[in-house]
Coordinates of C-alpha atoms (C1' of nucleotides) in Angstrom, one line a residue:
Chain A
X4 CA 63.7 -87.1 11.6
X5 CA 63.9 -85.3 14.9
X6 CA 60.2 -85.6 15.0
X7 CA 60.4 -89.4 15.1
X8 CA 62.9 -89.4 17.9
X9 CA 60.6 -87.3 20.0
X10 CA 57.8 -89.7 19.3
X11 CA 59.6 -92.7 20.5
X12 CA 60.6 -91.0 23.6
X13 CA 57.2 -89.8 24.3
X14 CA 55.6 -93.2 23.7
X15 CA 58.1 -94.9 25.9
X16 CA 56.9 -92.7 28.7
X17 CA 53.5 -94.2 28.4
X18 CA 54.5 -97.1 30.5
X19 CA 56.0 -95.0 33.2
X20 CA 52.6 -94.0 34.5
X21 CA 53.6 -95.4 38.0
X22 CA 57.2 -94.2 38.6
X23 CA 57.0 -95.9 42.0
X24 CA 59.0 -99.0 42.6
X25 CA 57.9 -101.8 40.4
X26 CA 57.5 -105.4 41.7
X27 CA 60.3 -107.7 40.9
X28 CA 58.2 -109.4 38.3
X29 CA 57.4 -106.2 36.5
X30 CA 61.0 -105.2 36.6
X31 CA 61.9 -108.5 35.1
X32 CA 59.4 -108.0 32.4
X33 CA 61.1 -104.7 31.5
X34 CA 64.6 -106.1 31.9
X35 CA 63.8 -109.1 29.6
X36 CA 62.3 -106.7 27.0
X37 CA 65.5 -104.6 27.2
X38 CA 67.6 -107.7 26.8
X39 CA 65.7 -108.5 23.6
X40 CA 66.2 -105.0 22.4
X41 CA 69.8 -104.7 23.3
X42 CA 70.8 -108.1 21.8
X43 CA 68.6 -107.3 18.7
X44 CA 67.0 -110.6 18.9
X45 CA 64.5 -111.5 16.2
X46 CA 61.5 -113.8 15.9
X47 CA 62.6 -117.3 16.6
X48 CA 65.7 -116.5 18.6
X49 CA 65.9 -118.2 21.9
X50 CA 66.1 -116.3 25.3
X51 CA 68.4 -117.4 28.0
X52 CA 67.1 -120.2 30.2
X53 CA 65.0 -119.4 33.1
X54 CA 67.9 -120.3 35.4
X55 CA 70.3 -117.9 33.5
X56 CA 67.8 -115.1 33.5
X57 CA 67.4 -115.5 37.2
X58 CA 71.1 -115.4 37.7
X59 CA 71.7 -112.5 35.3
X60 CA 69.0 -110.3 36.8
X61 CA 69.3 -111.5 40.4
X62 CA 65.9 -113.0 40.7
X63 CA 64.5 -116.4 41.7
X64 CA 63.4 -118.8 39.1
X65 CA 59.8 -118.6 40.1
X66 CA 60.0 -114.8 39.7
X67 CA 61.4 -115.3 36.3
X68 CA 58.7 -117.8 35.4
X69 CA 56.0 -115.3 36.5
X70 CA 57.6 -112.6 34.2
X71 CA 57.7 -115.1 31.4
X72 CA 54.0 -115.9 31.8
X73 CA 53.2 -112.3 31.3
X74 CA 55.4 -112.0 28.2
X75 CA 53.7 -115.2 27.0
X76 CA 50.3 -113.6 27.6
X77 CA 51.5 -110.7 25.6
X78 CA 52.5 -112.9 22.8
X79 CA 56.1 -111.7 23.0
X80 CA 57.6 -115.1 23.7
X81 CA 56.5 -118.6 23.2
X82 CA 58.0 -121.2 25.6
X83 CA 58.6 -124.7 24.2
X84 CA 59.5 -127.3 26.7
X85 CA 63.2 -128.1 26.8
X86 CA 64.2 -125.5 24.2
X87 CA 63.1 -122.6 26.4
X88 CA 61.5 -119.3 25.6
X89 CA 61.8 -118.1 22.0
X90 CA 60.7 -114.8 20.6
X91 CA 57.2 -115.2 19.1
X92 CA 55.3 -113.4 16.4
X93 CA 52.0 -114.4 18.0
X94 CA 51.4 -110.9 19.2
X95 CA 48.4 -110.3 17.1
X96 CA 46.9 -113.6 18.2
X97 CA 47.4 -112.6 21.8
X98 CA 45.6 -109.3 21.1
X99 CA 42.9 -111.2 19.4
X100 CA 42.5 -113.6 22.2
X101 CA 42.6 -111.0 24.8
X102 CA 40.0 -109.0 22.9
X103 CA 37.5 -111.8 22.6
X104 CA 38.3 -112.9 26.2
X105 CA 35.2 -111.9 27.9
X106 CA 33.0 -110.8 25.2
X107 CA 29.6 -111.6 26.2
X108 CA 27.7 -113.9 23.8
X109 CA 24.4 -112.3 23.5
X110 CA 22.0 -111.6 20.6
X111 CA 22.6 -107.9 21.4
X112 CA 26.3 -108.4 20.9
X113 CA 25.8 -110.2 17.7
X114 CA 23.6 -107.5 16.5
X115 CA 26.2 -104.9 17.4
X116 CA 29.0 -106.8 15.7
X117 CA 27.0 -107.1 12.5
X118 CA 26.2 -103.4 12.7
X119 CA 30.0 -102.8 13.0
X120 CA 30.6 -104.9 10.0
X121 CA 28.1 -103.0 8.0
X122 CA 29.7 -99.7 8.9
X123 CA 33.0 -100.9 7.9
X124 CA 32.4 -102.9 4.8
X125 CA 29.8 -100.4 3.4
X126 CA 32.1 -97.6 4.4
X127 CA 35.0 -98.9 2.3
X128 CA 32.7 -99.1 -0.7
X129 CA 33.8 -95.8 -2.2
X130 CA 37.3 -96.8 -2.1
X131 CA 36.7 -100.2 -3.4
X132 CA 34.7 -99.0 -6.4
X133 CA 37.4 -96.7 -7.3
X134 CA 40.4 -98.7 -6.7
X135 CA 39.8 -102.4 -7.1
X136 CA 41.6 -104.0 -10.1
X137 CA 40.4 -106.9 -12.1
X138 CA 43.1 -108.9 -10.4
X139 CA 41.7 -108.0 -7.0
X140 CA 38.2 -109.1 -8.1
X141 CA 39.6 -112.4 -9.4
X142 CA 41.2 -113.0 -6.1
X143 CA 37.8 -112.3 -4.4
X144 CA 36.3 -114.9 -6.7
X145 CA 38.9 -117.4 -5.8
X146 CA 38.4 -116.9 -2.2
X147 CA 34.7 -117.1 -2.6
X148 CA 34.9 -120.3 -4.5
X149 CA 36.4 -122.1 -1.6
X150 CA 33.1 -121.8 0.1
X151 CA 31.7 -124.6 -2.1
X152 CA 34.5 -127.0 -1.8
X153 CA 33.9 -128.4 1.7
X154 CA 31.2 -129.4 4.1
X155 CA 32.2 -128.8 7.7
X156 CA 30.4 -125.9 9.3
X157 CA 33.7 -124.8 10.9
X158 CA 35.4 -124.7 7.6
X159 CA 32.6 -122.8 6.0
X160 CA 32.7 -120.2 8.6
X161 CA 36.4 -119.8 8.1
X162 CA 36.1 -119.4 4.4
X163 CA 33.1 -117.0 4.9
X164 CA 35.3 -114.9 7.1
X165 CA 38.1 -115.1 4.7
X166 CA 36.0 -113.5 2.0
X167 CA 35.0 -110.6 4.1
X168 CA 38.6 -110.3 5.3
X169 CA 39.7 -110.2 1.8
X170 CA 37.3 -107.5 1.1
X171 CA 38.4 -105.4 3.9
X172 CA 42.1 -106.0 2.8
X173 CA 41.2 -104.3 -0.5
X174 CA 40.6 -101.1 1.4
X175 CA 44.4 -100.9 1.7
X176 CA 44.4 -99.8 5.3
X177 CA 46.4 -101.8 7.7
X178 CA 44.9 -100.4 10.9
X179 CA 41.4 -101.2 9.6
X180 CA 42.3 -104.7 8.6
X181 CA 43.9 -105.3 12.0
X182 CA 40.9 -104.0 13.8
X183 CA 38.6 -106.0 11.7
X184 CA 40.6 -109.2 12.4
X185 CA 40.2 -108.6 16.0
X186 CA 36.7 -109.6 15.7
X187 CA 37.4 -112.8 13.9
X188 CA 36.5 -115.1 16.8
X189 CA 33.1 -113.4 17.3
X190 CA 32.3 -113.1 13.6
X191 CA 33.1 -116.7 12.9
X192 CA 31.0 -117.6 15.9
X193 CA 28.1 -115.7 14.3
X194 CA 28.8 -117.6 11.0
X195 CA 28.9 -121.0 12.7
X196 CA 25.5 -120.3 14.3
X197 CA 24.1 -119.0 11.1
X198 CA 25.2 -122.1 9.2
X199 CA 24.4 -124.5 12.0
X200 CA 20.8 -125.1 11.2
X201 CA 21.3 -126.0 7.6
X202 CA 24.1 -125.5 5.1
X203 CA 23.6 -122.2 3.4
X204 CA 27.0 -122.2 1.6
X205 CA 25.4 -121.9 -1.8
X206 CA 23.4 -118.9 -0.6
X207 CA 26.4 -117.3 0.9
X208 CA 28.4 -118.0 -2.2
X209 CA 25.8 -116.5 -4.3
X210 CA 25.5 -113.4 -2.2
X211 CA 29.2 -112.9 -2.3
X212 CA 29.2 -113.3 -6.1
X213 CA 26.6 -110.7 -6.4
X214 CA 28.8 -108.3 -4.3
X215 CA 31.7 -109.0 -6.4
X216 CA 29.6 -108.3 -9.5
X217 CA 28.6 -105.0 -8.1
X218 CA 32.3 -104.1 -7.7
X219 CA 32.9 -105.2 -11.2
X220 CA 30.2 -103.0 -12.5
X221 CA 31.5 -100.2 -10.2
X222 CA 27.9 -100.0 -8.9
X223 CA 28.2 -98.3 -5.5
X224 CA 24.5 -98.5 -4.8
X225 CA 24.2 -102.2 -5.6
X226 CA 27.3 -102.9 -3.6
X227 CA 25.8 -101.2 -0.5
X228 CA 22.4 -102.8 -0.9
X229 CA 23.7 -106.3 -1.5
X230 CA 26.2 -106.1 1.4
X231 CA 23.7 -104.8 3.8
X232 CA 21.2 -107.4 2.8
X233 CA 23.9 -110.1 3.1
X234 CA 24.8 -109.0 6.6
X235 CA 21.3 -108.7 7.8
X236 CA 20.5 -112.1 6.2
X237 CA 22.8 -113.8 8.6
X238 CA 21.3 -112.0 11.6
X239 CA 17.8 -113.7 11.4
X240 CA 19.4 -117.0 12.4
X241 CA 21.0 -115.5 15.5
X242 CA 18.2 -113.4 17.0
X243 CA 15.7 -116.2 17.6
X244 CA 13.9 -114.6 20.5
X245 CA 10.6 -113.4 19.1
X246 CA 10.3 -116.1 16.5
X247 CA 8.7 -113.6 14.3
X248 CA 10.1 -112.6 10.9
X249 CA 12.0 -109.4 10.6
X250 CA 15.0 -108.7 12.7
X251 CA 15.4 -105.0 12.0
X252 CA 15.2 -102.7 15.1
Chain B
X21 CA 17.2 -119.3 24.2
X22 CA 18.4 -122.7 23.3
X23 CA 20.4 -121.0 20.6
X24 CA 22.2 -119.0 23.2
X25 CA 23.1 -122.1 25.1
X26 CA 24.6 -123.6 22.1
X27 CA 26.6 -120.4 21.4
X28 CA 28.2 -120.4 24.9
X29 CA 29.2 -123.9 24.5
X30 CA 30.6 -123.4 21.1
X31 CA 32.7 -120.4 22.1
X32 CA 34.1 -122.2 25.1
X33 CA 35.4 -124.7 22.6
X34 CA 37.3 -121.9 20.8
X35 CA 40.1 -122.2 23.3
X36 CA 40.3 -126.0 22.9
X37 CA 42.2 -125.7 19.7
X38 CA 44.7 -127.9 21.2
X39 CA 42.6 -130.7 22.8
X40 CA 45.8 -132.0 24.3
X41 CA 46.4 -131.7 28.0
X42 CA 46.7 -128.1 29.1
X43 CA 49.3 -127.1 31.5
X44 CA 48.3 -126.7 35.1
X45 CA 48.6 -123.0 34.9
X46 CA 46.3 -122.8 31.9
X47 CA 43.9 -125.1 33.6
X48 CA 43.9 -122.9 36.6
X49 CA 43.2 -119.8 34.5
X50 CA 40.1 -121.5 33.2
X51 CA 39.1 -122.8 36.6
X52 CA 39.4 -119.4 38.2
X53 CA 37.3 -117.9 35.4
X54 CA 34.8 -120.6 36.0
X55 CA 34.8 -119.9 39.6
X56 CA 34.1 -116.2 39.0
X57 CA 31.3 -117.1 36.7
X58 CA 29.7 -119.7 38.9
X59 CA 29.8 -117.5 42.0
X60 CA 28.6 -114.6 39.9
X61 CA 31.3 -112.4 41.2
X62 CA 31.3 -108.8 40.1
X63 CA 33.9 -106.0 39.8
X64 CA 35.5 -105.3 43.1
X65 CA 34.7 -108.7 44.6
X66 CA 37.7 -110.6 46.1
X67 CA 38.8 -114.0 45.0
X68 CA 39.9 -116.6 47.4
X69 CA 43.4 -116.3 48.7
X70 CA 46.2 -117.9 46.7
X71 CA 46.5 -120.7 49.3
X72 CA 42.8 -121.4 49.2
X73 CA 42.8 -121.5 45.3
X74 CA 45.6 -123.8 45.5
X75 CA 43.9 -126.1 47.9
X76 CA 40.5 -126.0 46.0
X77 CA 42.1 -126.7 42.7
X78 CA 44.8 -129.0 43.9
X79 CA 47.7 -126.9 42.8
X80 CA 50.7 -125.3 44.3
X81 CA 50.8 -121.7 45.3
X82 CA 53.4 -120.9 42.6
X83 CA 51.2 -122.3 40.0
X84 CA 48.3 -120.3 41.3
X85 CA 50.5 -117.2 41.2
X86 CA 51.4 -117.8 37.6
X87 CA 47.8 -118.1 36.7
X88 CA 47.0 -114.9 38.6
X89 CA 49.8 -113.1 36.7
X90 CA 48.1 -114.1 33.5
X91 CA 44.7 -113.0 34.7
X92 CA 46.4 -109.7 35.8
X93 CA 48.0 -109.2 32.4
X94 CA 44.5 -109.7 30.9
X95 CA 43.1 -107.0 33.2
X96 CA 40.7 -109.5 34.8
X97 CA 42.0 -109.2 38.3
X98 CA 43.9 -106.8 40.2
X99 CA 45.9 -108.1 43.2
X100 CA 46.6 -106.0 46.2
X101 CA 48.9 -107.0 49.0
X102 CA 47.0 -108.5 51.9
X103 CA 43.5 -108.2 50.5
X104 CA 44.3 -110.5 47.6
X105 CA 43.1 -110.6 44.1
X106 CA 39.9 -108.6 43.3
X107 CA 38.0 -108.6 40.0
X108 CA 39.0 -105.6 37.9
X109 CA 37.4 -103.7 35.2
X110 CA 40.8 -102.9 33.6
X111 CA 40.2 -105.5 30.8
X112 CA 39.8 -102.8 28.2
X113 CA 42.8 -101.0 29.3
X114 CA 44.8 -104.2 29.1
X115 CA 43.6 -104.8 25.5
X116 CA 44.4 -101.2 24.7
X117 CA 47.8 -101.4 26.1
X118 CA 48.6 -104.7 24.3
X119 CA 47.2 -103.4 21.1
X120 CA 49.3 -100.2 21.2
X121 CA 52.3 -102.4 22.0
X122 CA 52.7 -103.7 18.4
X123 CA 52.1 -100.4 16.7
X124 CA 55.3 -99.1 15.2
X125 CA 55.9 -95.4 15.4
X126 CA 56.4 -94.3 11.8
X127 CA 55.0 -91.6 9.6
X128 CA 53.6 -94.5 7.5
X129 CA 51.8 -95.7 10.5
X130 CA 50.4 -92.3 11.3
X131 CA 49.1 -92.0 7.7
X132 CA 47.5 -95.3 8.0
X133 CA 45.8 -94.5 11.3
X134 CA 44.5 -91.2 9.9
X135 CA 43.2 -93.1 6.9
X136 CA 41.4 -95.5 9.3
X137 CA 39.8 -92.6 11.1
X138 CA 38.7 -91.1 7.9
X139 CA 37.0 -94.4 6.9
X140 CA 35.3 -94.7 10.2
X141 CA 34.3 -91.1 10.9
X142 CA 33.2 -90.5 7.4
X143 CA 31.5 -93.9 7.3
X144 CA 29.2 -93.1 10.2
X145 CA 28.1 -89.9 8.6
X146 CA 25.0 -91.3 7.2
X147 CA 23.9 -92.5 10.5
X148 CA 24.9 -89.3 12.2
X149 CA 23.0 -87.1 9.7
X150 CA 19.9 -89.1 10.2
X151 CA 19.9 -89.9 14.0
X152 CA 21.7 -87.2 16.0
X153 CA 19.5 -85.2 18.2
X154 CA 19.9 -81.5 19.2
X155 CA 21.0 -82.9 22.6
X156 CA 23.7 -84.9 21.0
X157 CA 24.9 -81.9 19.2
X158 CA 24.9 -79.8 22.3
X159 CA 27.0 -82.4 23.9
X160 CA 29.4 -82.3 21.1
X161 CA 29.6 -78.6 21.5
X162 CA 30.3 -79.0 25.2
X163 CA 33.1 -81.5 24.6
X164 CA 34.6 -79.3 22.0
X165 CA 34.5 -76.2 24.2
X166 CA 37.0 -77.9 26.6
X167 CA 39.6 -77.5 23.9
X168 CA 39.8 -73.8 24.6
X169 CA 40.0 -74.0 28.4
X170 CA 43.6 -75.2 28.9
X171 CA 47.1 -74.9 27.6
X172 CA 49.0 -78.2 28.0
X173 CA 49.7 -80.1 24.8
X174 CA 48.9 -83.2 26.7
X175 CA 45.5 -81.9 27.8
X176 CA 44.7 -80.6 24.3
X177 CA 45.4 -83.9 22.7
X178 CA 43.1 -85.6 25.3
X179 CA 40.3 -83.2 24.6
X180 CA 40.8 -83.4 20.9
X181 CA 40.4 -87.2 21.1
X182 CA 37.4 -86.8 23.3
X183 CA 35.6 -84.9 20.7
X184 CA 36.2 -87.6 18.0
X185 CA 35.4 -90.3 20.5
X186 CA 32.1 -88.5 21.2
X187 CA 31.4 -88.4 17.5
X188 CA 32.1 -92.0 17.2
X189 CA 29.9 -92.8 20.2
X190 CA 27.0 -91.1 18.4
X191 CA 27.1 -93.9 15.9
X192 CA 25.6 -96.1 18.6
X193 CA 27.7 -99.1 18.0
X194 CA 29.5 -100.4 20.9
X195 CA 31.9 -102.6 18.9
X196 CA 33.0 -99.7 16.7
X197 CA 33.5 -97.5 19.8
X198 CA 35.6 -100.2 21.4
X199 CA 37.7 -100.6 18.4
X200 CA 38.1 -96.9 17.9
X201 CA 39.2 -96.5 21.5
X202 CA 41.9 -99.1 20.9
X203 CA 43.7 -96.5 18.8
X204 CA 43.6 -93.9 21.6
X205 CA 47.3 -94.0 22.4
X206 CA 48.3 -93.8 18.8
X207 CA 45.8 -91.1 18.0
X208 CA 46.6 -88.8 20.9
X209 CA 50.2 -89.4 20.0
X210 CA 49.5 -88.0 16.5
X211 CA 47.7 -85.1 18.1
X212 CA 50.5 -84.3 20.5
X213 CA 52.9 -84.1 17.6
X214 CA 50.4 -82.0 15.6
X215 CA 50.1 -79.6 18.5
X216 CA 53.7 -79.6 19.5
X217 CA 55.0 -76.9 17.2
X218 CA 52.5 -74.3 18.0
X219 CA 49.2 -74.3 19.7
X220 CA 46.4 -74.8 17.1
X221 CA 43.6 -75.3 19.6
X222 CA 41.6 -72.5 18.1
X223 CA 41.9 -74.0 14.7
X224 CA 40.9 -77.4 15.9
X225 CA 38.0 -76.0 17.8
X226 CA 37.0 -74.1 14.7
X227 CA 37.2 -77.2 12.5
X228 CA 35.2 -79.2 15.1
X229 CA 32.6 -76.5 15.2
X230 CA 32.2 -76.6 11.6
X231 CA 31.7 -80.3 11.6
X232 CA 29.0 -79.9 14.3
X233 CA 27.3 -77.3 12.2
X234 CA 27.3 -79.6 9.2
X235 CA 25.6 -82.2 11.4
X236 CA 23.0 -79.5 12.6
X237 CA 22.4 -78.7 9.0
X238 CA 22.1 -82.3 8.1
X239 CA 24.6 -81.6 5.3
X240 CA 26.2 -85.0 4.5
X241 CA 28.5 -83.5 1.9
X242 CA 29.7 -80.8 4.1
X243 CA 30.3 -83.2 6.9
X244 CA 32.4 -85.5 4.8
X245 CA 34.4 -82.6 3.3
X246 CA 35.0 -80.9 6.6
X247 CA 36.0 -84.0 8.4
X248 CA 38.3 -85.2 5.7
X249 CA 40.0 -81.8 5.5
X250 CA 40.3 -81.8 9.4
X251 CA 42.0 -85.2 9.4
X252 CA 44.3 -84.4 6.6
X253 CA 45.2 -81.0 8.1
X254 CA 46.7 -82.8 11.2
X255 CA 48.8 -85.0 8.9
X256 CA 51.0 -82.3 7.4
X257 CA 52.6 -81.8 10.8
X258 CA 53.4 -85.5 11.1
X259 CA 55.0 -86.1 7.7
X260 CA 57.8 -83.7 7.9
X261 CA 60.2 -85.6 5.7
X262 CA 60.6 -83.3 2.7
X263 CA 60.2 -80.1 4.6
X264 CA 58.3 -78.5 1.6
X265 CA 54.9 -77.3 1.9
X266 CA 52.0 -79.7 1.0
X267 CA 51.8 -83.2 2.4
X268 CA 49.2 -84.7 0.2
X269 CA 50.1 -87.9 -1.5
Chain C
dA26 C1' 87.8 -148.3 11.1
dT27 C1' 83.2 -146.3 10.0
dC28 C1' 78.6 -145.6 10.3
dG29 C1' 74.3 -145.7 12.5
dA30 C1' 71.3 -146.9 16.1
dA31 C1' 70.3 -147.5 20.8
dA32 C1' 71.2 -146.2 25.4
dA33 C1' 72.7 -143.3 29.0
dT34 C1' 73.1 -138.6 30.5
dC35 C1' 72.4 -134.0 30.8
dT36 C1' 69.6 -130.0 30.3
dT37 C1' 65.4 -127.5 30.7
dG38 C1' 60.8 -126.3 31.6
dG39 C1' 56.7 -127.7 34.9
dT40 C1' 55.2 -128.1 39.4
dC41 C1' 55.4 -128.0 44.2
dC42 C1' 57.0 -127.0 48.9
dA43 C1' 59.0 -124.4 52.6
dA44 C1' 60.7 -120.3 54.3
dC45 C1' 61.1 -115.6 55.1
dA46 C1' 60.2 -110.5 54.1
dA47 C1' 56.9 -106.8 53.6
dA48 C1' 52.5 -104.9 53.9
dT49 C1' 48.3 -104.2 55.9
dA50 C1' 43.5 -105.3 57.6
dG51 C1' 41.6 -105.9 61.7
dC52 C1' 41.8 -106.4 66.6
dT53 C1' 43.2 -104.8 71.4
dG54 C1' 44.0 -102.1 75.0
dC55 C1' 43.9 -97.7 76.6
Chain D
dG1 C1' 38.8 -92.5 69.1
dC2 C1' 43.3 -93.8 68.4
dA3 C1' 47.9 -96.0 68.8
dG4 C1' 50.0 -100.1 68.5
dC5 C1' 50.0 -105.1 68.1
dT6 C1' 49.0 -109.4 65.7
dA7 C1' 47.7 -112.4 62.3
dT8 C1' 47.0 -113.0 57.6
dT9 C1' 48.3 -112.5 52.9
dT10 C1' 51.0 -111.4 49.0
dG11 C1' 56.0 -111.0 47.2
dT12 C1' 60.1 -113.3 46.6
dT13 C1' 63.5 -116.7 46.9
dG14 C1' 65.8 -121.3 46.9
dG15 C1' 65.4 -125.9 46.5
dA16 C1' 63.6 -130.3 45.2
dC17 C1' 61.7 -133.5 41.9
dC18 C1' 59.6 -135.0 37.5
dA19 C1' 59.0 -135.5 32.6
dA20 C1' 60.4 -134.5 28.1
dG21 C1' 63.6 -133.7 24.9
dA22 C1' 68.3 -132.7 23.2
dT23 C1' 73.0 -134.4 23.5
dT24 C1' 76.5 -137.5 24.0
dT25 C1' 78.2 -141.9 24.5
dT26 C1' 78.3 -146.6 23.7
dC27 C1' 78.3 -150.4 20.9
dG28 C1' 77.3 -153.4 17.4
dA29 C1' 77.1 -154.5 12.3
dT30 C1' 79.4 -154.0 8.2

DNA sequence: ATCGAAAATCTTGGTCCAACAAATAGCTGC
DNA sequence: GCAGCTATTTGTTGGACCAAGATTTTCGAT
């Protein structure tokens, strides 16, 4: 218990790297965060109006607005016209957006991301083989089935990602899942490109189904092989440079 | 080549989820990003002054400032009095800070992060066994050696993380490394707690050395075993709830 | 008199301007 | 070469206006 208290204190100090005088805007950001904490506001609760905040904290409204823009960028608040700033749960979205903000869009980047996915999705294989329940696998089937029910490339990419997301979810590690989701924009982008030329939904669905089957059979080797092949399959549509066949380095 | 052009266009559309009219501030954020891209500005280059930006893009200075606050929060620019906004390379720091923001500080969270690390660091084992060069291993030794050269808990945690970071770096995947680094604040926090009670630098150094040896021997099983044990070892200092001995679930 | 709809009003965020303070880059004079 | 001055630029504030949406008021129909 005392351990936890120490932790909180220590981590609070992470922000105090520059003990020097903060700008009024930064000070306001802190004060508003404190306000939220002190009043124990929860998601959806409204903050005071900009004018009130300015009055309470002795700052101009423009200064308050700049602070709110920062909080907004952090996904802490969402400001709706007229109703004002309300506490938001879009934090993860903000992280995701920020993460993808200036990711370069190059074939090398795609290759890298697919390599990452291979490490992750193959890496959780041991756990999946051991711990997935029939219900889990049925759920995967259900998610996979959605791949066949629509036509839009955008939709297909989303459902494709949903399958892999569900797979990673089964690893039962929240940190891993959060990190994997960070790449959602990039991954769905890869998928869109892969599916742009011609619809490959049935192929994808089939590949997913085989992967599920490998899990049902608790066949670690098949899982690894099928998953690797599946991820590499998508790559050949992305790396179009040489025009030749294989895409392995 | 044409593929790449399509990609860039498509990803630009990712932000256009709400095709409705953007606010002037959001529009400015985009315009400034475009400006940076068009002029091929690099890290350290200065942007036009706030008044110039306002004139060029037909916006008031306050609006420009709000846009700059967002860019600043994103780690894209750093604005210094008098000289103005200059392009910054703090983007990853901003992501890291924002990411750590949401992480609650609980034993469960620690357990989760350690589980994540196990998945990652064990997961790259195959690649490491196959591809690490003697030079790589010497580098690991050098990084590990630093663990013995100082006393501060803070320093020790940093060097401890540096070793694991170096390990992940050897996997040769930039995406993975970026994601792993995201957890730096949380991981070093875990390490600080683990080392708070008494100095265990020699133990840690020893454990690292054994892991390196396993890589030298290209012994996949030993690598997995030693790494898992090492990561679980740190955990027993975190989960202090029962006060009894073992901490395995 | 009661209810509901329409209109007027009031509040609030969005944007812009003007002004001043503080900091400092760059010039000026020695 | 250096001290000091000046002009420029960001930091901050207050005020103004607009548009949109919430609130209240008004007023007609029943």
